[in-house]
Coordinates of C-alpha atoms in Angstrom, one line a residue:
M1 CA 0.0 0.0 0.0
K2 CA 1.4 3.4 -1.0
R3 CA 0.0 6.1 1.2
V4 CA 0.2 9.8 0.5
F5 CA 0.2 11.8 3.7
V6 CA 0.4 15.5 3.6
T7 CA 0.7 17.9 6.5
S8 CA 1.5 21.5 6.5
S9 CA 3.8 21.2 9.5
V10 CA 6.1 18.4 8.3
L11 CA 9.2 19.9 6.7
T12 CA 12.6 18.6 5.8
L13 CA 15.2 18.7 8.6
C14 CA 17.8 21.3 7.9
A15 CA 20.9 20.9 10.1
A16 CA 22.1 24.5 9.6
S17 CA 18.8 26.1 10.7
T18 CA 17.5 26.5 14.2
A19 CA 14.0 25.3 13.4
L20 CA 12.3 22.8 11.1
S21 CA 9.5 25.3 10.6
Q22 CA 8.2 28.2 12.6
D23 CA 6.4 25.7 14.8
V24 CA 9.1 23.0 15.3
P25 CA 12.1 24.0 17.4
V26 CA 15.4 22.3 16.8
N27 CA 18.3 21.8 19.2
P28 CA 21.5 20.6 17.4
L29 CA 22.8 19.4 20.7
R30 CA 19.6 17.4 21.2
E31 CA 16.9 17.1 23.8
A32 CA 15.7 14.1 25.7
Y33 CA 12.2 13.1 24.6
F34 CA 10.3 10.4 26.6
G35 CA 7.8 8.0 25.3
N36 CA 6.6 4.4 24.8
L37 CA 6.2 2.3 21.7
H38 CA 5.1 -1.0 23.3
V39 CA 1.4 -0.1 24.0
H40 CA -1.5 -2.5 23.6
T41 CA -5.2 -1.4 23.6
A42 CA -8.5 -3.1 23.5
W43 CA -7.7 -3.8 19.8
S44 CA -5.2 -6.5 21.0
F45 CA -6.9 -9.9 21.5
D46 CA -5.4 -10.5 25.0
A47 CA -6.0 -6.9 26.1
N48 CA -9.7 -7.1 25.0
I49 CA -10.3 -10.3 26.8
N50 CA -8.6 -9.0 30.0
G51 CA -10.8 -6.0 30.4
A52 CA -9.4 -3.2 28.3
I53 CA -12.1 -0.9 26.9
S54 CA -9.9 1.9 25.3
G55 CA -8.6 1.8 21.8
P56 CA -5.7 3.5 20.0
D57 CA -7.4 6.9 19.9
E58 CA -7.9 6.9 23.7
A59 CA -4.3 5.7 24.1
Y60 CA -2.9 8.8 22.3
R61 CA -5.2 11.0 24.3
W62 CA -4.0 9.5 27.5
A63 CA -0.3 10.1 26.6
R64 CA -1.2 13.7 25.8
G65 CA -2.7 14.2 29.3
E66 CA -6.4 13.5 28.9
A67 CA -8.4 11.1 31.1
I68 CA -9.6 7.9 29.4
P69 CA -11.8 5.0 30.6
G70 CA -9.8 2.4 32.5
G71 CA -12.3 -0.5 32.7
G72 CA -12.3 -3.2 35.4
G73 CA -14.7 -1.2 37.6
G74 CA -11.9 1.2 38.4
P75 CA -11.4 4.9 37.8
D76 CA -10.5 6.8 34.6
L77 CA -6.8 6.8 33.8
K78 CA -4.8 10.0 33.6
I79 CA -1.0 10.5 33.5
L80 CA 0.4 13.0 35.9
R81 CA 2.6 14.6 33.2
P82 CA 2.1 14.0 29.5
L83 CA 4.7 12.2 27.3
D84 CA 6.5 13.6 24.3
W85 CA 5.8 10.7 22.0
Y86 CA 3.8 7.4 21.9
S87 CA 3.2 4.5 19.6
V88 CA 0.4 2.0 19.8
G89 CA 1.7 -1.5 19.0
D90 CA -1.2 -3.8 19.1
H91 CA -0.7 -7.5 18.4
A92 CA -0.7 -8.2 14.7
E93 CA -2.5 -11.5 15.4
Y94 CA -6.2 -10.9 14.9
L95 CA -5.6 -7.2 15.0
G96 CA -8.7 -5.3 16.1
A97 CA -10.9 -8.3 15.5
L98 CA -12.1 -9.1 19.0
P99 CA -13.9 -5.8 19.8
L100 CA -16.1 -6.6 16.7
M101 CA -17.5 -9.6 18.6
A102 CA -19.7 -7.1 20.5
D103 CA -20.9 -5.5 17.3
P104 CA -24.0 -7.3 16.0
E105 CA -23.5 -5.7 12.5
S106 CA -20.1 -7.4 12.2
P107 CA -19.7 -11.0 10.9
V108 CA -17.2 -11.4 13.8
S109 CA -20.0 -11.3 16.2
K110 CA -21.2 -14.6 14.8
H111 CA -17.9 -16.3 15.8
P112 CA -18.4 -19.4 18.0
L113 CA -16.4 -17.8 20.8
A114 CA -18.1 -14.4 20.6
A115 CA -20.5 -15.1 23.4
A116 CA -17.8 -16.3 25.8
I117 CA -15.5 -13.4 24.9
S118 CA -18.2 -10.7 25.2
G119 CA -20.0 -12.3 28.2
D120 CA -19.6 -11.8 31.9
D121 CA -18.5 -15.4 32.7
A122 CA -14.8 -15.0 33.6
T123 CA -14.2 -18.8 33.4
A124 CA -15.7 -19.0 29.9
S125 CA -13.9 -16.0 28.8
F126 CA -10.5 -17.3 30.0
A127 CA -11.2 -20.6 28.3
A128 CA -11.9 -18.8 25.1
Y129 CA -8.8 -16.7 25.5
T130 CA -6.7 -19.9 26.0
E131 CA -8.2 -21.4 22.8
I132 CA -7.4 -18.3 20.8
L133 CA -3.9 -18.0 22.1
D134 CA -3.2 -21.7 21.6
G135 CA -4.2 -21.3 17.9
I136 CA -1.9 -18.3 17.5
S137 CA 1.0 -20.1 19.2
N138 CA 0.6 -23.1 16.9
R139 CA 0.0 -21.0 13.8
R140 CA -3.6 -22.1 13.2
N141 CA -5.3 -19.2 11.5
D142 CA -8.9 -18.6 12.4
P143 CA -10.7 -17.7 9.1
I144 CA -13.0 -15.2 10.8
L145 CA -10.6 -13.5 13.2
G146 CA -7.8 -13.7 10.7
D147 CA -9.7 -12.5 7.6
P148 CA -7.0 -10.6 5.6
V149 CA -9.5 -8.0 4.4
L150 CA -10.6 -7.3 8.0
L151 CA -7.0 -7.1 9.3
A152 CA -5.9 -4.8 6.5
S153 CA -8.8 -2.4 7.2
V154 CA -7.9 -2.3 10.9
W155 CA -4.3 -1.7 10.1
E156 CA -5.2 1.3 8.0
K157 CA -7.3 2.7 10.8
I158 CA -4.4 2.4 13.2
I159 CA -2.2 4.3 10.8
D160 CA -4.9 7.0 10.3
I161 CA -5.3 7.4 14.1
A162 CA -1.5 7.8 14.5
D163 CA -1.5 10.5 11.9
Q164 CA -4.4 12.3 13.5
H165 CA -2.5 12.7 16.8
Y166 CA 0.9 13.6 15.2
K167 CA 1.8 17.2 16.1
P168 CA 5.3 17.8 14.9
G169 CA 7.3 19.7 17.6
E170 CA 4.7 18.9 20.2
F171 CA 3.7 15.2 20.2
T172 CA 5.0 12.4 18.0
T173 CA 3.3 9.2 17.0
F174 CA 4.4 6.2 15.0
A175 CA 2.5 3.5 13.1
G176 CA 3.4 0.2 14.6
F177 CA 2.4 -3.3 15.7
E178 CA 3.7 -6.2 17.7
W179 CA 4.8 -9.5 16.1
T180 CA 4.0 -12.1 18.7
S181 CA 6.2 -15.2 18.2
N182 CA 5.5 -17.5 21.2
P183 CA 7.1 -20.9 20.6
G184 CA 6.5 -23.2 23.5
W185 CA 5.3 -20.2 25.6
R186 CA 8.7 -18.6 25.3
N187 CA 8.9 -15.0 24.4
L188 CA 10.3 -13.9 21.1
H189 CA 8.1 -10.9 20.6
R190 CA 9.1 -7.8 18.6
V191 CA 7.5 -4.4 18.3
V192 CA 7.8 -2.9 14.8
I193 CA 7.5 0.8 14.0
F194 CA 7.6 2.8 10.7
R195 CA 9.5 6.1 10.3
D196 CA 6.6 7.7 8.5
T197 CA 3.2 6.8 7.2
E198 CA 3.9 7.7 3.5
N199 CA 5.3 4.3 2.8
V200 CA 4.0 1.5 5.1
S201 CA 3.1 -2.1 4.6
D202 CA -0.4 -3.2 3.5
H203 CA -0.8 -5.3 6.7
A204 CA 0.9 -6.1 10.0
F205 CA 3.1 -9.2 9.8
S206 CA 1.9 -11.8 12.2
A207 CA 3.4 -14.8 14.0
I208 CA 0.7 -16.9 12.3
E209 CA 2.4 -16.2 9.0
S210 CA 5.7 -17.2 10.6
D211 CA 7.1 -17.3 14.1
R212 CA 10.7 -17.3 12.9
E213 CA 12.6 -14.0 13.5
E214 CA 14.4 -14.6 10.2
D215 CA 11.1 -14.4 8.3
L216 CA 10.1 -11.2 10.1
W217 CA 13.4 -9.6 9.1
A218 CA 13.0 -10.8 5.5
W219 CA 9.5 -9.2 5.5
M220 CA 11.0 -6.0 6.9
D221 CA 13.7 -6.0 4.1
L222 CA 10.9 -6.4 1.5
Q223 CA 9.2 -3.3 3.0
R224 CA 12.5 -1.4 2.6
V225 CA 12.6 -2.4 -1.1
Q226 CA 9.2 -0.9 -1.4
G227 CA 10.3 2.4 0.2
A228 CA 9.5 1.9 3.9
E229 CA 11.8 2.7 6.7
L230 CA 11.2 0.6 9.8
L231 CA 12.8 -1.1 12.8
A232 CA 12.0 -3.8 15.3
V233 CA 12.6 -3.9 19.0
P234 CA 12.8 -7.3 20.8
H235 CA 11.6 -7.5 24.4
N236 CA 11.2 -9.6 27.5
G237 CA 14.3 -11.8 27.0
N238 CA 13.8 -12.8 30.6
A239 CA 10.6 -14.7 29.5
S240 CA 12.3 -16.4 26.5
D241 CA 13.9 -19.3 28.3
G242 CA 17.2 -18.4 26.6
L243 CA 15.9 -18.1 23.1
M244 CA 16.1 -14.3 22.8
F245 CA 19.9 -14.2 22.6
P246 CA 20.5 -17.7 21.2
I247 CA 23.6 -19.8 21.6
G248 CA 24.8 -21.8 18.5
T249 CA 21.5 -21.9 16.6
S250 CA 18.5 -19.6 16.6
Y251 CA 14.9 -20.8 17.2
G252 CA 14.5 -20.2 13.5
G253 CA 17.3 -22.7 12.7
S254 CA 20.0 -20.2 11.7
D255 CA 23.6 -20.6 12.6
I256 CA 24.8 -17.7 14.7
D257 CA 27.3 -16.4 12.1
S258 CA 28.2 -13.1 10.4
A259 CA 25.2 -13.2 8.1
Y260 CA 22.8 -13.7 11.0
A261 CA 24.5 -10.9 13.0
E262 CA 24.3 -8.5 10.1
T263 CA 20.7 -9.2 9.4
R264 CA 19.6 -9.0 13.0
M265 CA 21.5 -5.7 13.6
R266 CA 20.1 -4.2 10.3
N267 CA 16.6 -4.7 11.6
E268 CA 16.9 -4.4 15.4
P269 CA 19.1 -1.5 16.7
L270 CA 17.4 -1.4 20.1
Y271 CA 16.5 -3.8 22.9
E272 CA 13.8 -3.1 25.5
L273 CA 15.7 -3.5 28.8
T274 CA 12.8 -3.2 31.2
Q275 CA 9.0 -3.3 31.1
I276 CA 6.0 -4.4 33.1
K277 CA 7.0 -8.0 32.9
G278 CA 10.3 -7.4 34.5
T279 CA 13.8 -6.2 33.8
S280 CA 16.2 -8.2 31.7
E281 CA 19.5 -6.3 32.1
V282 CA 21.1 -8.9 34.3
H283 CA 20.1 -11.8 36.6
P284 CA 21.8 -12.5 39.9
S285 CA 22.7 -16.0 38.9
I286 CA 24.6 -14.8 35.9
S287 CA 26.3 -11.8 37.6
P288 CA 26.5 -12.7 41.3
N289 CA 28.8 -9.8 42.1
D290 CA 26.3 -7.1 41.0
E291 CA 24.6 -6.0 44.3
F292 CA 21.9 -4.2 42.3
A293 CA 21.1 -7.1 39.9
N294 CA 17.9 -8.1 41.8
F295 CA 15.8 -5.4 40.4
E296 CA 12.1 -5.9 39.4
L297 CA 12.7 -9.4 38.1
W298 CA 9.8 -11.3 36.7
D299 CA 11.0 -14.9 36.5
Y300 CA 8.4 -16.6 34.4
T301 CA 7.8 -17.9 30.9
L302 CA 4.5 -17.0 29.2
E303 CA 2.9 -20.3 30.2
S304 CA -0.2 -20.1 32.3
T305 CA 1.3 -22.4 34.9
A306 CA 3.5 -19.5 36.2
S307 CA 6.7 -21.6 35.5
P308 CA 10.1 -20.1 35.7
P309 CA 12.4 -20.3 32.6
E310 CA 15.0 -23.1 32.8
H311 CA 17.6 -21.1 31.0
K312 CA 18.7 -17.7 32.2
V313 CA 21.7 -17.4 29.8
G314 CA 20.3 -16.2 26.5
G315 CA 17.6 -14.2 28.3
Y316 CA 19.5 -11.3 29.8
M317 CA 21.2 -8.4 27.9
R318 CA 24.5 -7.9 29.7
E319 CA 25.6 -11.5 29.2
A320 CA 24.6 -11.3 25.5
L321 CA 26.4 -7.9 25.1
I322 CA 29.7 -9.5 26.2
R323 CA 29.0 -12.8 24.3
G324 CA 28.4 -10.7 21.2
M325 CA 32.0 -9.4 21.4
A326 CA 33.3 -13.0 21.7
L327 CA 31.4 -14.0 18.6
E328 CA 32.8 -11.0 16.7
A329 CA 36.3 -12.0 17.7
E330 CA 35.6 -15.4 16.2
G331 CA 34.6 -13.8 12.9
K332 CA 30.9 -14.5 13.4
G333 CA 29.8 -10.8 13.7
N334 CA 28.1 -9.3 16.7
P335 CA 24.4 -10.1 16.7
F336 CA 23.7 -8.5 20.1
K337 CA 25.1 -4.9 19.6
Y338 CA 22.0 -3.2 21.0
G339 CA 21.1 0.2 22.2
F340 CA 18.7 0.4 25.2
I341 CA 15.2 1.6 25.8
G342 CA 12.7 1.0 28.5
D343 CA 9.1 0.4 27.6
S344 CA 5.7 -0.6 28.9
D345 CA 3.8 -3.6 27.5
T346 CA 0.6 -2.1 28.9
H347 CA -2.5 -3.9 27.8
N348 CA -4.8 -1.1 28.8
A349 CA -3.9 1.8 26.5
A350 CA -2.2 3.7 29.3
S351 CA 1.4 2.9 30.1
T352 CA 1.0 3.8 33.8
I353 CA 4.7 4.4 34.5
E354 CA 4.3 6.3 37.7
E355 CA 4.6 4.3 40.9
N356 CA 2.2 6.6 42.7
N357 CA -0.2 6.5 39.8
Y358 CA 0.0 2.8 38.8
T359 CA -3.2 1.2 37.5
G360 CA -2.0 -2.2 36.4
K361 CA -1.1 -3.9 33.1
F362 CA -4.6 -5.1 32.2
G363 CA -8.1 -3.7 32.5
F364 CA -8.9 -6.2 35.3
E365 CA -6.1 -4.7 37.4
N366 CA -7.6 -1.2 37.5
N367 CA -8.3 -1.7 41.1
P368 CA -5.8 -1.8 44.0
E369 CA -7.5 -4.8 45.6
H370 CA -7.2 -6.8 42.4
R371 CA -3.5 -5.8 42.0
L372 CA -2.6 -6.9 45.5
E373 CA -4.9 -9.8 46.2
G374 CA -5.4 -11.0 42.7
P375 CA -8.2 -10.5 40.1
P376 CA -11.3 -12.6 40.7
G377 CA -11.1 -16.2 39.5
V378 CA -7.3 -16.4 39.2
S379 CA -5.0 -18.9 41.0
E380 CA -2.7 -17.7 43.8
A381 CA 0.3 -18.4 41.4
A382 CA -1.3 -16.0 38.9
A383 CA -2.0 -13.4 41.5
Q384 CA 1.6 -13.5 42.5
Q385 CA 2.6 -12.9 38.9
V386 CA 0.4 -9.8 39.0
R387 CA 2.0 -8.5 42.2
E388 CA 5.4 -9.0 40.7
F389 CA 4.6 -6.9 37.7
S390 CA 6.7 -3.7 37.4
S391 CA 5.1 -0.4 36.7
G392 CA 7.0 -0.5 33.4
G393 CA 9.7 1.6 31.8
L394 CA 10.3 4.6 29.6
A395 CA 12.3 5.2 26.4
G396 CA 14.5 8.3 26.5
V397 CA 15.7 9.5 23.1
W398 CA 18.2 12.3 22.5
A399 CA 16.9 13.9 19.3
E400 CA 17.2 17.3 17.6
S401 CA 13.4 17.8 17.6
N402 CA 10.2 16.1 18.6
T403 CA 9.4 14.7 15.1
R404 CA 9.0 11.3 13.7
E405 CA 12.2 11.7 11.6
A406 CA 14.4 13.0 14.4
I407 CA 13.2 10.4 17.0
F408 CA 13.4 7.5 14.6
D409 CA 16.8 8.4 13.5
A410 CA 18.0 8.7 17.1
M411 CA 16.7 5.2 17.7
V412 CA 18.6 3.9 14.6
R413 CA 21.9 5.5 15.9
K414 CA 21.1 4.2 19.4
E415 CA 21.4 7.5 21.1
T416 CA 18.8 6.4 23.6
F417 CA 18.5 5.3 27.2
A418 CA 16.2 3.2 29.3
T419 CA 14.5 4.1 32.5
S420 CA 12.4 2.1 34.9
G421 CA 9.7 4.7 34.5
V422 CA 11.1 7.8 35.9
R423 CA 12.1 10.8 33.7
M424 CA 15.7 11.2 34.9
R425 CA 17.9 12.4 32.1
V426 CA 21.3 10.7 31.4
R427 CA 23.8 11.0 28.6
M428 CA 27.2 9.5 28.0
F429 CA 30.1 10.2 25.7
G430 CA 33.4 8.4 25.1
G431 CA 36.6 9.8 23.7
Y432 CA 40.4 10.0 24.1
D433 CA 40.9 13.7 24.3
Y434 CA 38.4 14.8 26.9
A435 CA 40.0 16.9 29.7
E436 CA 39.2 15.9 33.2
D437 CA 37.5 19.2 33.9
M438 CA 35.8 19.8 30.6
M439 CA 32.3 19.2 32.1
E440 CA 32.7 22.4 34.0
S441 CA 32.7 24.4 30.8
A442 CA 29.4 25.8 29.5
D443 CA 30.0 24.4 26.0
W444 CA 31.1 20.9 27.1
L445 CA 28.3 19.2 25.2
Q446 CA 29.5 20.6 21.9
A447 CA 33.1 19.6 22.8
A448 CA 31.9 16.1 23.8
Y449 CA 30.2 15.6 20.3
D450 CA 33.2 17.1 18.5
G451 CA 35.8 15.0 20.4
G452 CA 34.2 11.7 20.8
V453 CA 31.1 9.6 20.3
P454 CA 27.7 9.6 22.1
M455 CA 26.2 6.5 23.6
G456 CA 25.4 3.9 21.0
G457 CA 28.6 4.7 19.2
D458 CA 31.9 3.0 18.5
L459 CA 35.3 4.1 19.7
A460 CA 38.1 3.7 17.2
A461 CA 41.4 2.1 18.2
A462 CA 43.1 3.9 21.0
P463 CA 46.1 6.2 20.3
E464 CA 49.2 4.8 21.8
G465 CA 49.5 5.3 25.5
T466 CA 45.9 6.5 26.0
A467 CA 42.7 5.1 27.5
P468 CA 39.1 6.2 26.8
T469 CA 37.5 8.7 29.0
F470 CA 33.7 8.6 29.5
L471 CA 31.7 11.7 30.3
I472 CA 28.4 11.0 32.1
A473 CA 25.8 13.5 33.2
A474 CA 22.6 12.5 35.1
M475 CA 19.8 14.8 36.3
K476 CA 16.9 13.7 38.4
E477 CA 13.3 14.0 37.3
A478 CA 12.1 17.6 37.9
D479 CA 9.6 16.6 40.7
G480 CA 11.2 13.3 41.5
A481 CA 13.6 11.6 43.8
N482 CA 17.3 12.5 44.2
L483 CA 20.1 10.3 42.7
D484 CA 22.2 7.8 44.6
R485 CA 25.1 7.1 42.2
I486 CA 26.4 6.6 38.7
Q487 CA 28.0 3.3 37.8
V488 CA 29.9 2.2 34.7
I489 CA 29.5 -1.4 33.7
K490 CA 32.4 -2.7 31.6
G491 CA 32.4 -6.1 29.7
W492 CA 35.2 -7.8 27.8
V493 CA 36.4 -11.2 26.8
E494 CA 39.7 -12.5 28.2
N495 CA 41.2 -15.8 27.0
G496 CA 37.8 -16.8 25.8
E497 CA 36.1 -16.0 29.2
Q498 CA 33.4 -13.4 29.5
K499 CA 34.3 -10.7 32.1
E500 CA 32.5 -7.8 33.7
Q501 CA 33.4 -5.1 36.2
I502 CA 31.2 -2.5 37.8
Y503 CA 32.7 0.9 38.8
D504 CA 31.1 3.5 41.0
V505 CA 32.1 6.7 39.3
A506 CA 30.0 9.2 41.1
L507 CA 28.4 9.0 44.5
S508 CA 26.1 11.4 46.3
G509 CA 26.4 12.7 49.8
G510 CA 30.2 13.0 49.8
R511 CA 30.7 9.2 49.9
T512 CA 33.9 7.8 48.4
D513 CA 33.1 4.1 48.9
G514 CA 30.3 2.6 46.8
S515 CA 29.8 -0.1 49.4
E516 CA 28.3 2.5 51.7
P517 CA 24.6 2.7 50.9
V518 CA 22.9 6.0 50.3
G519 CA 20.2 5.3 53.0
N520 CA 16.5 4.9 52.8
T521 CA 13.9 7.6 53.8
V522 CA 10.8 5.6 52.8
D523 CA 8.0 5.6 55.3
V524 CA 6.2 2.4 54.4
A525 CA 3.0 3.0 56.3
D526 CA 2.7 6.5 54.7
A527 CA 4.0 5.4 51.3
S528 CA 6.3 8.5 51.2
Y529 CA 9.9 9.5 51.1
T530 CA 12.0 12.6 51.5
N531 CA 14.9 14.0 49.4
D532 CA 17.1 14.5 52.5
I533 CA 19.6 12.2 50.9
G534 CA 21.1 11.9 47.5
A535 CA 21.8 14.6 44.9
A536 CA 19.7 16.4 42.3
D537 CA 22.4 15.7 39.6
L538 CA 25.6 13.8 39.3
T539 CA 28.4 14.0 36.7
A540 CA 31.6 12.0 36.1
A541 CA 34.6 12.2 33.8
W542 CA 35.9 8.6 34.2
T543 CA 39.0 7.1 32.5
D544 CA 39.1 3.3 32.5
P545 CA 42.0 2.4 34.9
D546 CA 42.2 -1.2 33.6
F547 CA 42.1 -0.4 29.9
D548 CA 44.0 -2.8 27.6
P549 CA 44.1 -1.4 24.1
A550 CA 44.4 -4.9 22.6
V551 CA 41.1 -6.1 24.1
P552 CA 37.6 -5.2 22.8
A553 CA 35.3 -3.8 25.5
V554 CA 31.8 -2.5 26.0
Y555 CA 30.8 0.2 28.4
Y556 CA 27.4 1.5 29.6
A557 CA 26.3 3.7 32.5
R558 CA 23.7 2.8 35.1
V559 CA 22.2 5.6 37.3
L560 CA 20.4 4.8 40.5
Q561 CA 17.9 6.9 42.4
I562 CA 17.5 6.9 46.2
P563 CA 14.9 4.4 47.4
T564 CA 11.2 5.3 46.9
P565 CA 8.0 3.4 47.5
R566 CA 7.1 0.7 45.1
W567 CA 3.6 0.8 43.5
S568 CA 2.5 -2.0 45.8
T569 CA 3.4 0.1 48.8
Y570 CA 1.1 2.9 47.5
D571 CA -1.7 0.3 47.0
A572 CA -1.2 -1.2 50.5
K573 CA -1.6 2.3 52.0
A574 CA -4.7 2.9 49.9
L575 CA -6.3 -0.3 51.1
G576 CA -5.1 0.0 54.7
V577 CA -3.3 -3.3 54.6
D578 CA 0.3 -4.5 54.9
V579 CA 2.5 -4.9 51.9
P580 CA 2.2 -8.6 50.9
D581 CA 5.0 -10.8 52.0
G582 CA 7.8 -11.2 49.4
L583 CA 7.3 -7.8 47.8
P584 CA 9.9 -5.0 48.3
T585 CA 8.5 -2.0 50.1
S586 CA 10.8 0.3 48.2
I587 CA 12.8 0.2 45.0
Q588 CA 15.7 2.1 43.5
E589 CA 14.5 3.4 40.2
R590 CA 17.2 3.6 37.6
A591 CA 18.3 4.5 34.1
W592 CA 20.7 2.8 31.7
T593 CA 22.5 4.4 28.8
S594 CA 23.0 2.7 25.5
P595 CA 26.5 1.2 25.4
I596 CA 29.7 2.5 23.8
W597 CA 31.9 -0.2 22.2
Y598 CA 35.6 -0.2 21.9
A599 CA 37.5 -2.3 19.3
P600 CA 41.2 -2.2 18.7
E601 CA 40.8 -2.6 14.9

C-alpha cells in the first residue's frame, strides 16, 4: 500500500537552521524526549479479553494528558505529566478483530467464541482466550478473526489514528504493531514501527504467518525495497527461556554467524531492557557480584502455569552484550550490539509508568485490591505474577526535535536510554581527548560531540598510551527523587572467558566508597519518602583504569535513584493493609545508557 500523507507542518530537517519550521524548534545538541512504543489497547486480542475498553485513539489522548476510561470497575486513567511521543503497537495477530465480537453488525459477532468473549462469565472468557492463544501459538489461523481483508482495514485505521495525533514539535506518534512469536510459551516478541506513514506495509506481519525471526526480518527487508523505513525492538528476553539471545543456533534454525548478525542488527538496533514483565538487564545467577542485579525481576515464561524459565543465559542483555563481542572475535559478527530503551507492554492503552499512579497492566487490574490480592477467579500463582509486575519503563531519546524523523533516526543510531519509568535524564560520551574538567565548561556538550562519540557509538582504536574517558551526566526528574550514584558497567572477553566489572564513578552525599549505601527515607505506612539524601544531579569524567588497548570492550552507565515506595506500597496504603510478603516496600528506580563499544581494529 502506497500512502500519500500531507501535513503543512512536516518539513525537511535542515541541520544548519534552528528550526524545522516556525512551529518546530530544533536543538542541534539534542533534547531528551520520553515515550513508549510498546502499547496495547482493546484492539489486541489479549487486552480485550482481559478488560481493556480503550482503543488507539484513547491511548494517544492519555499520553497527551487526557483522562480515558480504564475499565475493570476502576477509575479513569490519567497520566500526571504528558509524554513527548507514543506509539500504539497492538498485536498483529487478529488485529482489532475481538472488539467486533460485540458489534451485531459485524460478521465477527457470529464467531463461535463471541458469546464467551463478550459475556460476563470469567471462566468461559478465560477458556476462550486460551483457545485463541493456543491457535496463535501453533500458527492455526482462524478464518473469521484472521480474515485478511478485515485485518488490512484495521491496520489502515491504526495508521490514520496515529496520523491524527501527530503534532510535529509537540507530540510524535508512529504507526506500529507487535509480532507475537511465542514458541512453547517462550517470548520472542518484537514491536515494529515505521519512520513515517507515507510508505507503510499493507498489513501487519503476524506470527501466524511465521514465528521465525528470520522471516520477520525478510519481510522488513521487503518493505524497505518498497520504500518503507522501519525497525523492530525485541523485548522480554527474561521470559524467552534463553531463546532471545541464542547460543549456537537460533529458534528459526540459523547458525549464529556473520550473516545472521548483520541481518539482525540491520533490523533491530534497540533492545527493550525493562518493562511491566520485568527487567532483563542482568540476573543475579549470571552476575553474582552485582549487588543491584535483583531489580524488578519477573522470572516466568508466558505459560499459564507460572513456570520459571529453565535457561537464564540467553535471556539477559548484559551477558549477551559480552558474548556478542566474543562472537565477533571469532569472525561471526556481533548479533547483540543493541542500544537500550525502557518500555511498557501495557494492555490497557495507558502505560502507567508512575509508581504513585499505577493502574496495572490489564483492565482487570484497574483496582488496587485486584492488584494486591489477585483478580477474581485467578489462581494464587497467577495473583503472585500480577503482584510482581513492574510499573513499566520509559524510552529516552536524544533527538534534535520532537518529530518522527528525528526520534526514529536517534533510535537507529542508538542515542537512547532506558529508565524504569522515571524521567531522569542521562547521557554518556566516550573519547580519548576529553579533559578531566571539561564538564565544568558551558560548552562541554559541543566539545563532547566534537571530540568523541555519544552512547550507541563506537570508539576507534586507542592512540598509543591512551585510555578512553567517558563523560556521564545525570539529572533527576524535575519533581522526582534524588540520585544515589552513577556506575559504569564494563564487559570484555579475556582468554575466551566473559568478564564484567562495575565501577562506582559518582556517589552522592560526599561518599567515596560505593559499598556505603545511600540510605532509605521511605515511610512504608505512609508510602512516602524525602529528598534529604542523594543529589539532584551527578556528573563523572571517568577514565578506565584497567584499559587494555588490545582487548575489545563494551561500556554502559547505570544511574540509581535513592529508594522510593514501590507501586504495591502505595496500593497497600490505599487499602489500609500490609504490603504482601515477598514484595519489596521500596525500590531504587534507575536509568541505563546505551553502550559504547571499543574495538582495537
